[in-house]
Amino acid sequence: MTETIKTDVVIVGAGPVGLFAVFELGLLDIRAHVVDILDRPGGQCAELYPEKPIYDIPGLPVVTGQELTDNLLEQIKPFGAQYHFSEIIAGLEKTEDDRFLLTTDAGTRFDAKVVVIAAGGGSFQPKKPPIDGVEAFEEKSVHYAVRKMDVFRGKRVLIVGGGDSALDWTLNLAPVAQRVTLMHRRDAFRAAPDSVNKMRKLVEEGVVDLALGQVTELIGEDGVLKAVKAKLVDGQTHEIATDAMLPFFGLTMKLGPIADWGLNLEENLIPVDTEKFETTTPGIFAIGDINAYPGKLKLILSGFHEAALMAQAAARRINPDRKVVFQYTTSSTSLQKKLGVA
Amino acid sequence: MAKITYIDASGESRTVEAEVGATVMETAIRHDVPGIEAECGGACSCATCHVYVDAAWTETVGGPEPMEEDMLDFAYDVRPTSRLSCQIKVTPALDGLVVTTPDRQA
């Protein structure tokens, strides 16, 4: 078992609000570990609208999601947060001495005094194909990610989608699998042109099958897939024999394990007070889009404000004997030292 | 103003007044029309505001741009009349538009 990381704070979510929480906590000498299911920081800003303009960040007339993320990372650099990407907090328990034990799906364990949930709309998870009964085949025959290519050795594999993941795995699994069929609803692909060209070459050589259409039904039993039914562009329903299906339909936001943390959720949101942004469990705070309180607005700027107030309360919990002196970054040499500018 | 009719998967129809310049998605959200989720808030990034444009209107509404076509790959039960309603701007020419929502948004 890996060693448990003992820390003051674990921040769940590396979106703009989670990142800014690093800053506000950092000014109060609190170091944080940040966990996010995505493989990079930014949350929705990085995943949904990296190139799209945001117009309501105070002081920035226009900024894209990626620019805002990059700026925040620069701003919080002095506080040395440690990031754990591509991991989701799967379990959270309270200990008898009022700390929290958190475990990620990758087995990372934290022992923290404070938990800050900045999980936005929940965790980004692979979108499931809208096919009835698909759940029954998951893990055994339907896979949303490839962890080990060897699992598909000698098998007939159906890859569904038209983006980079679908194309990359088509190319990578073609030499491993007995047969790869790529299915996409149209003869145009979002993936990198180079991958598309390589795929087309494999199709020409008869190594890979390309089927244009949409899967409508899965056939098999006990979670073991035998074939799929698909409506192809000829308007007919065809049966395609396959041992495994890999759907790549992008990501969607799901609340995920947070639902099981006893936080008295209301419509998938976490109720908090508006003084400390603390949940009904003392020591667990919730900031940004994931929380709910009277008058709540799901704005990044509201999340920033919530982060600042949360940090004051978190500091009192973490260092109960220390007096928190309110200071401005403009004039306080002690804050400027922490920021590395004085 | 333009009238837009949303028919849900069960066949129930709701007609609302749309502001010219708003999108068909925004109009649905403002009027609490069910069947459109718009998870990303209209950034053409999620495919949860998928609608079928009524056959009589497909020509007036037009087809999707390439970016929208890419995003439609993520939608459920995509048909030739499929559009993402966040990408359809209401114009006076769309007065009377009829769209149907799919039985689920991916």
Short mmCIF file of N, CA, C and O in Angstrom, two decimals, chain A residues 93-215:
data_model
loop_
_atom_site.label_atom_id
_atom_site.label_comp_id
_atom_site.label_asym_id
_atom_site.label_seq_id
_atom_site.Cartn_x
_atom_site.Cartn_y
_atom_site.Cartn_z
N GLU A 93 -13.80 9.42 4.39
CA GLU A 93 -14.31 9.07 5.72
C GLU A 93 -13.77 10.05 6.73
O GLU A 93 -12.65 10.53 6.61
N LYS A 94 -14.58 10.26 7.75
CA LYS A 94 -14.15 11.13 8.84
C LYS A 94 -13.51 10.25 9.90
O LYS A 94 -14.00 9.17 10.20
N THR A 95 -12.40 10.73 10.46
CA THR A 95 -11.77 9.94 11.51
C THR A 95 -12.24 10.44 12.88
O THR A 95 -12.89 11.48 12.97
N GLU A 96 -11.87 9.70 13.91
CA GLU A 96 -12.32 10.08 15.25
C GLU A 96 -11.70 11.38 15.73
O GLU A 96 -12.28 12.09 16.53
N ASP A 97 -10.49 11.69 15.22
CA ASP A 97 -9.87 12.94 15.64
C ASP A 97 -10.18 14.08 14.66
O ASP A 97 -9.38 15.00 14.50
N ASP A 98 -11.36 13.98 14.01
CA ASP A 98 -11.85 15.09 13.19
C ASP A 98 -10.99 15.41 11.97
O ASP A 98 -10.87 16.56 11.57
N ARG A 99 -10.37 14.38 11.43
CA ARG A 99 -9.67 14.57 10.17
C ARG A 99 -10.41 13.77 9.11
O ARG A 99 -11.42 13.11 9.40
N PHE A 100 -9.92 13.83 7.88
CA PHE A 100 -10.59 13.12 6.80
C PHE A 100 -9.61 12.22 6.07
O PHE A 100 -8.49 12.64 5.76
N LEU A 101 -10.04 11.01 5.82
CA LEU A 101 -9.24 10.09 5.02
C LEU A 101 -9.87 10.00 3.64
O LEU A 101 -11.04 9.66 3.50
N LEU A 102 -9.08 10.34 2.63
CA LEU A 102 -9.59 10.32 1.26
C LEU A 102 -8.77 9.32 0.45
O LEU A 102 -7.56 9.23 0.62
N THR A 103 -9.45 8.61 -0.43
CA THR A 103 -8.78 7.64 -1.27
C THR A 103 -9.19 7.89 -2.72
O THR A 103 -10.36 8.10 -3.00
N THR A 104 -8.20 7.86 -3.60
CA THR A 104 -8.55 8.03 -5.02
C THR A 104 -8.69 6.66 -5.68
O THR A 104 -8.28 5.64 -5.11
N ASP A 105 -9.25 6.67 -6.88
CA ASP A 105 -9.42 5.41 -7.62
C ASP A 105 -8.06 4.81 -7.99
O ASP A 105 -7.97 3.62 -8.29
N ALA A 106 -7.01 5.64 -7.96
CA ALA A 106 -5.68 5.12 -8.29
C ALA A 106 -4.95 4.64 -7.04
O ALA A 106 -3.79 4.23 -7.11
N GLY A 107 -5.62 4.74 -5.89
CA GLY A 107 -5.02 4.23 -4.68
C GLY A 107 -4.26 5.27 -3.87
O GLY A 107 -3.68 4.95 -2.83
N THR A 108 -4.22 6.53 -4.32
CA THR A 108 -3.59 7.58 -3.53
C THR A 108 -4.45 7.84 -2.30
O THR A 108 -5.67 7.89 -2.40
N ARG A 109 -3.77 7.98 -1.15
CA ARG A 109 -4.52 8.20 0.09
C ARG A 109 -4.07 9.50 0.74
O ARG A 109 -2.89 9.80 0.78
N PHE A 110 -5.05 10.25 1.22
CA PHE A 110 -4.75 11.50 1.91
C PHE A 110 -5.35 11.46 3.30
O PHE A 110 -6.41 10.89 3.51
N ASP A 111 -4.64 12.10 4.22
CA ASP A 111 -5.15 12.32 5.56
C ASP A 111 -5.14 13.84 5.73
O ASP A 111 -4.08 14.45 5.84
N ALA A 112 -6.33 14.46 5.71
CA ALA A 112 -6.40 15.92 5.64
C ALA A 112 -7.24 16.49 6.76
O ALA A 112 -8.20 15.87 7.23
N LYS A 113 -6.86 17.71 7.16
CA LYS A 113 -7.65 18.40 8.18
C LYS A 113 -8.90 19.01 7.58
O LYS A 113 -9.92 19.14 8.23
N VAL A 114 -8.77 19.43 6.31
CA VAL A 114 -9.87 20.13 5.65
C VAL A 114 -10.02 19.59 4.24
O VAL A 114 -9.02 19.29 3.57
N VAL A 115 -11.27 19.47 3.81
CA VAL A 115 -11.55 19.08 2.42
C VAL A 115 -12.31 20.23 1.77
O VAL A 115 -13.27 20.75 2.35
N VAL A 116 -11.84 20.64 0.60
CA VAL A 116 -12.53 21.69 -0.14
C VAL A 116 -13.05 21.07 -1.43
O VAL A 116 -12.27 20.63 -2.28
N ILE A 117 -14.36 21.01 -1.55
CA ILE A 117 -14.95 20.45 -2.77
C ILE A 117 -15.19 21.59 -3.74
O ILE A 117 -16.00 22.49 -3.48
N ALA A 118 -14.46 21.59 -4.83
CA ALA A 118 -14.62 22.60 -5.88
C ALA A 118 -14.85 21.84 -7.18
O ALA A 118 -14.12 21.98 -8.15
N ALA A 119 -15.86 20.99 -7.14
CA ALA A 119 -16.02 20.00 -8.22
C ALA A 119 -16.95 20.44 -9.33
O ALA A 119 -17.30 19.64 -10.19
N GLY A 120 -17.35 21.71 -9.32
CA GLY A 120 -18.13 22.24 -10.45
C GLY A 120 -19.40 21.47 -10.71
O GLY A 120 -20.22 21.27 -9.83
N GLY A 121 -19.55 21.00 -11.93
CA GLY A 121 -20.73 20.24 -12.31
C GLY A 121 -20.55 18.76 -12.04
O GLY A 121 -21.34 17.94 -12.51
N GLY A 122 -19.51 18.43 -11.31
CA GLY A 122 -19.22 17.02 -11.04
C GLY A 122 -18.00 16.61 -11.81
O GLY A 122 -17.25 17.45 -12.31
N SER A 123 -17.78 15.32 -11.91
CA SER A 123 -16.56 14.86 -12.57
C SER A 123 -16.84 14.56 -14.03
O SER A 123 -17.91 14.08 -14.39
N PHE A 124 -15.86 14.86 -14.86
CA PHE A 124 -15.98 14.51 -16.27
C PHE A 124 -15.74 13.02 -16.43
O PHE A 124 -14.71 12.50 -16.05
N GLN A 125 -16.72 12.36 -16.97
CA GLN A 125 -16.60 10.92 -17.19
C GLN A 125 -17.00 10.59 -18.62
O GLN A 125 -17.73 11.34 -19.24
N PRO A 126 -16.53 9.45 -19.11
CA PRO A 126 -16.85 9.11 -20.49
C PRO A 126 -18.36 9.03 -20.69
O PRO A 126 -19.07 8.50 -19.85
N LYS A 127 -18.79 9.60 -21.79
CA LYS A 127 -20.22 9.56 -22.11
C LYS A 127 -20.58 8.16 -22.57
O LYS A 127 -19.89 7.60 -23.42
N LYS A 128 -21.63 7.62 -22.01
CA LYS A 128 -22.03 6.27 -22.41
C LYS A 128 -22.84 6.34 -23.69
O LYS A 128 -23.62 7.26 -23.88
N PRO A 129 -22.66 5.34 -24.55
CA PRO A 129 -23.47 5.36 -25.76
C PRO A 129 -24.93 5.12 -25.38
O PRO A 129 -25.21 4.32 -24.48
N PRO A 130 -25.83 5.84 -25.99
CA PRO A 130 -27.24 5.72 -25.63
C PRO A 130 -27.86 4.45 -26.18
O PRO A 130 -28.72 4.50 -27.05
N ILE A 131 -27.40 3.32 -25.68
CA ILE A 131 -27.93 2.03 -26.14
C ILE A 131 -28.52 1.33 -24.92
O ILE A 131 -27.85 1.24 -23.88
N ASP A 132 -29.74 0.84 -25.04
CA ASP A 132 -30.37 0.18 -23.90
C ASP A 132 -29.54 -1.02 -23.44
O ASP A 132 -29.09 -1.82 -24.27
N GLY A 133 -29.37 -1.14 -22.16
CA GLY A 133 -28.72 -2.31 -21.60
C GLY A 133 -27.21 -2.30 -21.70
O GLY A 133 -26.55 -3.30 -21.41
N VAL A 134 -26.61 -1.16 -22.08
CA VAL A 134 -25.16 -1.12 -22.26
C VAL A 134 -24.43 -1.41 -20.94
O VAL A 134 -23.36 -2.03 -20.92
N GLU A 135 -25.05 -1.02 -19.82
CA GLU A 135 -24.40 -1.20 -18.50
C GLU A 135 -24.04 -2.66 -18.25
O GLU A 135 -23.01 -2.97 -17.66
N ALA A 136 -24.92 -3.56 -18.71
CA ALA A 136 -24.71 -4.98 -18.46
C ALA A 136 -23.41 -5.49 -19.10
O ALA A 136 -22.85 -6.50 -18.67
N PHE A 137 -22.96 -4.79 -20.14
CA PHE A 137 -21.76 -5.25 -20.85
C PHE A 137 -20.49 -4.53 -20.42
O PHE A 137 -19.40 -4.87 -20.86
N GLU A 138 -20.67 -3.49 -19.59
CA GLU A 138 -19.50 -2.70 -19.20
C GLU A 138 -18.52 -3.56 -18.39
O GLU A 138 -18.93 -4.47 -17.69
N GLU A 139 -17.26 -3.22 -18.50
CA GLU A 139 -16.15 -3.94 -17.86
C GLU A 139 -15.81 -5.23 -18.60
O GLU A 139 -14.67 -5.43 -18.95
N LYS A 140 -16.82 -6.10 -18.87
CA LYS A 140 -16.48 -7.34 -19.57
C LYS A 140 -16.23 -7.10 -21.06
O LYS A 140 -15.26 -7.58 -21.62
N SER A 141 -17.17 -6.40 -21.72
CA SER A 141 -17.08 -6.28 -23.18
C SER A 141 -17.11 -4.86 -23.70
O SER A 141 -16.72 -4.60 -24.83
N VAL A 142 -17.65 -3.94 -22.90
CA VAL A 142 -17.72 -2.55 -23.34
C VAL A 142 -16.74 -1.74 -22.49
O VAL A 142 -16.81 -1.77 -21.26
N HIS A 143 -15.80 -1.08 -23.14
CA HIS A 143 -14.74 -0.36 -22.44
C HIS A 143 -14.70 1.09 -22.90
O HIS A 143 -14.75 1.36 -24.09
N TYR A 144 -14.60 2.00 -21.94
CA TYR A 144 -14.54 3.43 -22.29
C TYR A 144 -13.10 3.94 -22.32
O TYR A 144 -12.86 5.11 -22.57
N ALA A 145 -12.18 3.09 -21.98
CA ALA A 145 -10.77 3.45 -22.03
C ALA A 145 -10.00 2.15 -22.24
O ALA A 145 -10.49 1.08 -21.91
N VAL A 146 -8.80 2.28 -22.80
CA VAL A 146 -7.96 1.10 -22.96
C VAL A 146 -6.87 1.18 -21.92
O VAL A 146 -6.07 2.12 -21.92
N ARG A 147 -6.86 0.26 -20.98
CA ARG A 147 -5.81 0.27 -19.96
C ARG A 147 -4.67 -0.66 -20.39
O ARG A 147 -3.51 -0.33 -20.25
N LYS A 148 -5.05 -1.84 -20.90
CA LYS A 148 -4.03 -2.77 -21.40
C LYS A 148 -4.46 -3.24 -22.78
O LYS A 148 -5.53 -3.84 -22.93
N MET A 149 -3.61 -3.02 -23.76
CA MET A 149 -3.96 -3.41 -25.12
C MET A 149 -4.11 -4.92 -25.24
O MET A 149 -4.87 -5.42 -26.07
N ASP A 150 -3.37 -5.62 -24.39
CA ASP A 150 -3.35 -7.08 -24.48
C ASP A 150 -4.72 -7.71 -24.27
O ASP A 150 -4.98 -8.82 -24.74
N VAL A 151 -5.58 -7.00 -23.55
CA VAL A 151 -6.95 -7.49 -23.32
C VAL A 151 -7.64 -7.77 -24.66
O VAL A 151 -8.52 -8.62 -24.75
N PHE A 152 -7.23 -7.05 -25.69
CA PHE A 152 -7.92 -7.15 -26.98
C PHE A 152 -7.18 -8.03 -27.99
O PHE A 152 -7.57 -8.14 -29.14
N ARG A 153 -6.09 -8.66 -27.51
CA ARG A 153 -5.31 -9.49 -28.42
C ARG A 153 -6.16 -10.63 -28.98
O ARG A 153 -6.83 -11.35 -28.24
N GLY A 154 -6.16 -10.74 -30.32
CA GLY A 154 -6.87 -11.83 -30.97
C GLY A 154 -8.38 -11.69 -30.95
O GLY A 154 -9.10 -12.63 -31.31
N LYS A 155 -8.87 -10.51 -30.54
CA LYS A 155 -10.32 -10.35 -30.47
C LYS A 155 -10.84 -9.48 -31.61
O LYS A 155 -10.10 -8.72 -32.22
N ARG A 156 -12.15 -9.61 -31.83
CA ARG A 156 -12.79 -8.71 -32.78
C ARG A 156 -13.25 -7.48 -31.99
O ARG A 156 -13.98 -7.62 -31.01
N VAL A 157 -12.78 -6.33 -32.41
CA VAL A 157 -13.02 -5.11 -31.64
C VAL A 157 -13.79 -4.10 -32.49
O VAL A 157 -13.43 -3.85 -33.64
N LEU A 158 -14.85 -3.56 -31.90
CA LEU A 158 -15.60 -2.51 -32.57
C LEU A 158 -15.33 -1.19 -31.85
O LEU A 158 -15.62 -1.06 -30.65
N ILE A 159 -14.76 -0.25 -32.58
CA ILE A 159 -14.48 1.07 -32.01
C ILE A 159 -15.50 2.05 -32.57
O ILE A 159 -15.73 2.08 -33.78
N VAL A 160 -16.14 2.81 -31.69
CA VAL A 160 -17.19 3.71 -32.15
C VAL A 160 -16.81 5.15 -31.84
O VAL A 160 -16.48 5.48 -30.70
N GLY A 161 -16.87 6.00 -32.86
CA GLY A 161 -16.58 7.42 -32.66
C GLY A 161 -15.75 7.97 -33.81
O GLY A 161 -15.27 7.21 -34.66
N GLY A 162 -15.58 9.29 -33.83
CA GLY A 162 -14.87 9.91 -34.94
C GLY A 162 -13.81 10.90 -34.51
O GLY A 162 -13.31 11.69 -35.31
N GLY A 163 -13.46 10.87 -33.23
CA GLY A 163 -12.46 11.81 -32.71
C GLY A 163 -11.10 11.16 -32.57
O GLY A 163 -10.88 10.03 -33.04
N ASP A 164 -10.21 11.85 -31.89
CA ASP A 164 -8.84 11.35 -31.76
C ASP A 164 -8.76 10.03 -31.00
O ASP A 164 -8.00 9.15 -31.38
N SER A 165 -9.55 9.89 -29.93
CA SER A 165 -9.48 8.64 -29.17
C SER A 165 -9.86 7.46 -30.06
O SER A 165 -9.18 6.43 -30.07
N ALA A 166 -10.96 7.61 -30.79
CA ALA A 166 -11.43 6.52 -31.64
C ALA A 166 -10.38 6.17 -32.70
O ALA A 166 -10.07 5.00 -32.94
N LEU A 167 -9.83 7.19 -33.32
CA LEU A 167 -8.85 6.93 -34.39
C LEU A 167 -7.54 6.38 -33.84
O LEU A 167 -6.98 5.44 -34.39
N ASP A 168 -7.07 6.97 -32.73
CA ASP A 168 -5.82 6.49 -32.14
C ASP A 168 -5.91 5.01 -31.79
O ASP A 168 -5.00 4.24 -32.07
N TRP A 169 -7.03 4.62 -31.17
CA TRP A 169 -7.14 3.23 -30.76
C TRP A 169 -7.37 2.31 -31.96
O TRP A 169 -6.98 1.15 -31.93
N THR A 170 -8.00 2.83 -32.99
CA THR A 170 -8.13 2.03 -34.21
C THR A 170 -6.74 1.69 -34.75
O THR A 170 -6.44 0.54 -35.07
N LEU A 171 -5.88 2.71 -34.80
CA LEU A 171 -4.53 2.49 -35.32
C LEU A 171 -3.70 1.60 -34.39
O LEU A 171 -2.98 0.71 -34.84
N ASN A 172 -3.84 1.83 -33.08
CA ASN A 172 -3.02 1.06 -32.14
C ASN A 172 -3.47 -0.38 -31.99
O ASN A 172 -2.65 -1.27 -31.76
N LEU A 173 -4.77 -0.61 -32.09
CA LEU A 173 -5.26 -1.97 -31.86
C LEU A 173 -5.27 -2.80 -33.15
O LEU A 173 -5.36 -4.03 -33.09
N ALA A 174 -5.17 -2.13 -34.30
CA ALA A 174 -5.23 -2.89 -35.57
C ALA A 174 -4.21 -4.04 -35.61
O ALA A 174 -4.56 -5.15 -36.00
N PRO A 175 -2.96 -3.82 -35.17
CA PRO A 175 -1.99 -4.93 -35.22
C PRO A 175 -2.20 -5.96 -34.10
O PRO A 175 -1.64 -7.05 -34.17
N VAL A 176 -2.94 -5.61 -33.07
CA VAL A 176 -3.09 -6.47 -31.90
C VAL A 176 -4.35 -7.34 -32.01
O VAL A 176 -4.32 -8.54 -31.78
N ALA A 177 -5.43 -6.69 -32.37
CA ALA A 177 -6.72 -7.39 -32.41
C ALA A 177 -6.79 -8.31 -33.63
O ALA A 177 -6.02 -8.15 -34.59
N GLN A 178 -7.72 -9.26 -33.55
CA GLN A 178 -7.93 -10.10 -34.73
C GLN A 178 -8.50 -9.25 -35.86
O GLN A 178 -8.09 -9.35 -37.01
N ARG A 179 -9.44 -8.37 -35.50
CA ARG A 179 -10.07 -7.51 -36.49
C ARG A 179 -10.58 -6.25 -35.79
O ARG A 179 -11.19 -6.34 -34.74
N VAL A 180 -10.30 -5.10 -36.38
CA VAL A 180 -10.85 -3.86 -35.84
C VAL A 180 -11.86 -3.29 -36.83
O VAL A 180 -11.58 -3.18 -38.02
N THR A 181 -13.04 -2.98 -36.30
CA THR A 181 -14.03 -2.27 -37.10
C THR A 181 -14.21 -0.89 -36.47
O THR A 181 -14.41 -0.79 -35.26
N LEU A 182 -14.10 0.13 -37.29
CA LEU A 182 -14.34 1.49 -36.80
C LEU A 182 -15.72 1.91 -37.28
O LEU A 182 -16.01 1.85 -38.49
N MET A 183 -16.57 2.30 -36.34
CA MET A 183 -17.90 2.77 -36.75
C MET A 183 -18.07 4.23 -36.36
O MET A 183 -17.77 4.65 -35.25
N HIS A 184 -18.56 5.00 -37.31
CA HIS A 184 -18.80 6.42 -37.08
C HIS A 184 -20.05 6.78 -37.86
O HIS A 184 -20.35 6.16 -38.88
N ARG A 185 -20.78 7.79 -37.40
CA ARG A 185 -22.08 8.05 -38.02
C ARG A 185 -21.98 8.73 -39.39
O ARG A 185 -22.95 8.83 -40.11
N ARG A 186 -20.80 9.23 -39.72
CA ARG A 186 -20.65 9.91 -41.00
C ARG A 186 -19.22 9.74 -41.48
O ARG A 186 -18.33 9.39 -40.70
N ASP A 187 -19.00 10.04 -42.76
CA ASP A 187 -17.68 9.81 -43.33
C ASP A 187 -16.80 11.06 -43.20
O ASP A 187 -16.11 11.45 -44.13
N ALA A 188 -16.86 11.68 -42.04
CA ALA A 188 -15.99 12.82 -41.75
C ALA A 188 -15.55 12.65 -40.31
O ALA A 188 -16.34 12.22 -39.48
N PHE A 189 -14.27 12.95 -40.05
CA PHE A 189 -13.71 12.65 -38.73
C PHE A 189 -13.12 13.90 -38.11
O PHE A 189 -12.49 14.69 -38.80
N ARG A 190 -13.32 14.05 -36.81
CA ARG A 190 -12.77 15.21 -36.11
C ARG A 190 -11.30 15.02 -35.81
O ARG A 190 -10.60 15.96 -35.50
N ALA A 191 -10.86 13.78 -35.87
CA ALA A 191 -9.50 13.46 -35.43
C ALA A 191 -8.44 14.14 -36.29
O ALA A 191 -8.73 14.67 -37.36
N ALA A 192 -7.21 14.11 -35.81
CA ALA A 192 -6.09 14.69 -36.54
C ALA A 192 -6.03 14.10 -37.95
O ALA A 192 -6.16 12.88 -38.11
N PRO A 193 -5.84 14.96 -38.95
CA PRO A 193 -5.86 14.49 -40.35
C PRO A 193 -4.88 13.34 -40.60
O PRO A 193 -5.19 12.41 -41.35
N ASP A 194 -3.74 13.38 -39.93
CA ASP A 194 -2.74 12.34 -40.13
C ASP A 194 -3.29 10.97 -39.69
O ASP A 194 -3.11 9.96 -40.38
N SER A 195 -3.99 10.95 -38.56
CA SER A 195 -4.57 9.69 -38.09
C SER A 195 -5.66 9.21 -39.06
O SER A 195 -5.79 8.02 -39.32
N VAL A 196 -6.43 10.17 -39.55
CA VAL A 196 -7.51 9.81 -40.47
C VAL A 196 -6.91 9.18 -41.74
O VAL A 196 -7.38 8.14 -42.21
N ASN A 197 -5.84 9.79 -42.25
CA ASN A 197 -5.19 9.23 -43.44
C ASN A 197 -4.67 7.83 -43.20
O ASN A 197 -4.83 6.93 -44.03
N LYS A 198 -4.04 7.65 -42.02
CA LYS A 198 -3.51 6.32 -41.70
C LYS A 198 -4.63 5.30 -41.62
O LYS A 198 -4.50 4.16 -42.08
N MET A 199 -5.74 5.71 -41.00
CA MET A 199 -6.88 4.80 -40.88
C MET A 199 -7.40 4.43 -42.27
O MET A 199 -7.65 3.26 -42.57
N ARG A 200 -7.52 5.44 -43.14
CA ARG A 200 -8.07 5.16 -44.48
C ARG A 200 -7.17 4.20 -45.25
O ARG A 200 -7.63 3.36 -46.01
N LYS A 201 -5.86 4.33 -45.01
CA LYS A 201 -4.93 3.44 -45.68
C LYS A 201 -5.15 2.00 -45.21
O LYS A 201 -5.19 1.07 -46.00
N LEU A 202 -5.33 1.84 -43.90
CA LEU A 202 -5.57 0.51 -43.34
C LEU A 202 -6.88 -0.07 -43.89
O LEU A 202 -7.00 -1.28 -44.13
N VAL A 203 -7.87 0.80 -44.09
CA VAL A 203 -9.16 0.35 -44.64
C VAL A 203 -8.95 -0.12 -46.09
O VAL A 203 -9.41 -1.18 -46.49
N GLU A 204 -8.19 0.68 -46.84
CA GLU A 204 -7.89 0.32 -48.24
C GLU A 204 -7.16 -1.01 -48.33
O GLU A 204 -7.43 -1.84 -49.21
N GLU A 205 -6.23 -1.21 -47.40
CA GLU A 205 -5.45 -2.45 -47.40
C GLU A 205 -6.24 -3.64 -46.89
O GLU A 205 -5.75 -4.77 -46.85
N GLY A 206 -7.47 -3.35 -46.41
CA GLY A 206 -8.31 -4.44 -45.92
C GLY A 206 -7.96 -4.89 -44.52
O GLY A 206 -8.38 -5.96 -44.08
N VAL A 207 -7.18 -4.08 -43.79
CA VAL A 207 -6.79 -4.44 -42.44
C VAL A 207 -7.87 -4.04 -41.43
O VAL A 207 -8.13 -4.74 -40.45
N VAL A 208 -8.49 -2.89 -41.69
CA VAL A 208 -9.52 -2.36 -40.79
C VAL A 208 -10.81 -2.21 -41.57
O VAL A 208 -10.79 -1.87 -42.76
N ASP A 209 -11.94 -2.50 -40.92
CA ASP A 209 -13.23 -2.25 -41.55
C ASP A 209 -13.76 -0.91 -41.08
O ASP A 209 -13.68 -0.57 -39.91
N LEU A 210 -14.31 -0.16 -42.00
CA LEU A 210 -14.96 1.11 -41.64
C LEU A 210 -16.45 0.95 -41.90
O LEU A 210 -16.86 0.56 -42.99
N ALA A 211 -17.25 1.21 -40.89
CA ALA A 211 -18.70 1.12 -41.04
C ALA A 211 -19.30 2.47 -40.67
O ALA A 211 -19.00 3.03 -39.63
N LEU A 212 -20.12 3.02 -41.55
CA LEU A 212 -20.73 4.32 -41.27
C LEU A 212 -22.15 4.09 -40.78
O LEU A 212 -23.01 3.58 -41.51
N GLY A 213 -22.38 4.44 -39.54
CA GLY A 213 -23.71 4.23 -38.98
C GLY A 213 -23.68 4.37 -37.47
O GLY A 213 -22.70 4.84 -36.89
N GLN A 214 -24.78 3.95 -36.83
CA GLN A 214 -24.90 4.08 -35.38
C GLN A 214 -25.34 2.75 -34.79
O GLN A 214 -26.26 2.11 -35.30
N VAL A 215 -24.71 2.35 -33.69
CA VAL A 215 -25.08 1.11 -33.01
C VAL A 215 -26.45 1.28 -32.35
O VAL A 215 -26.71 2.30 -31.70
#
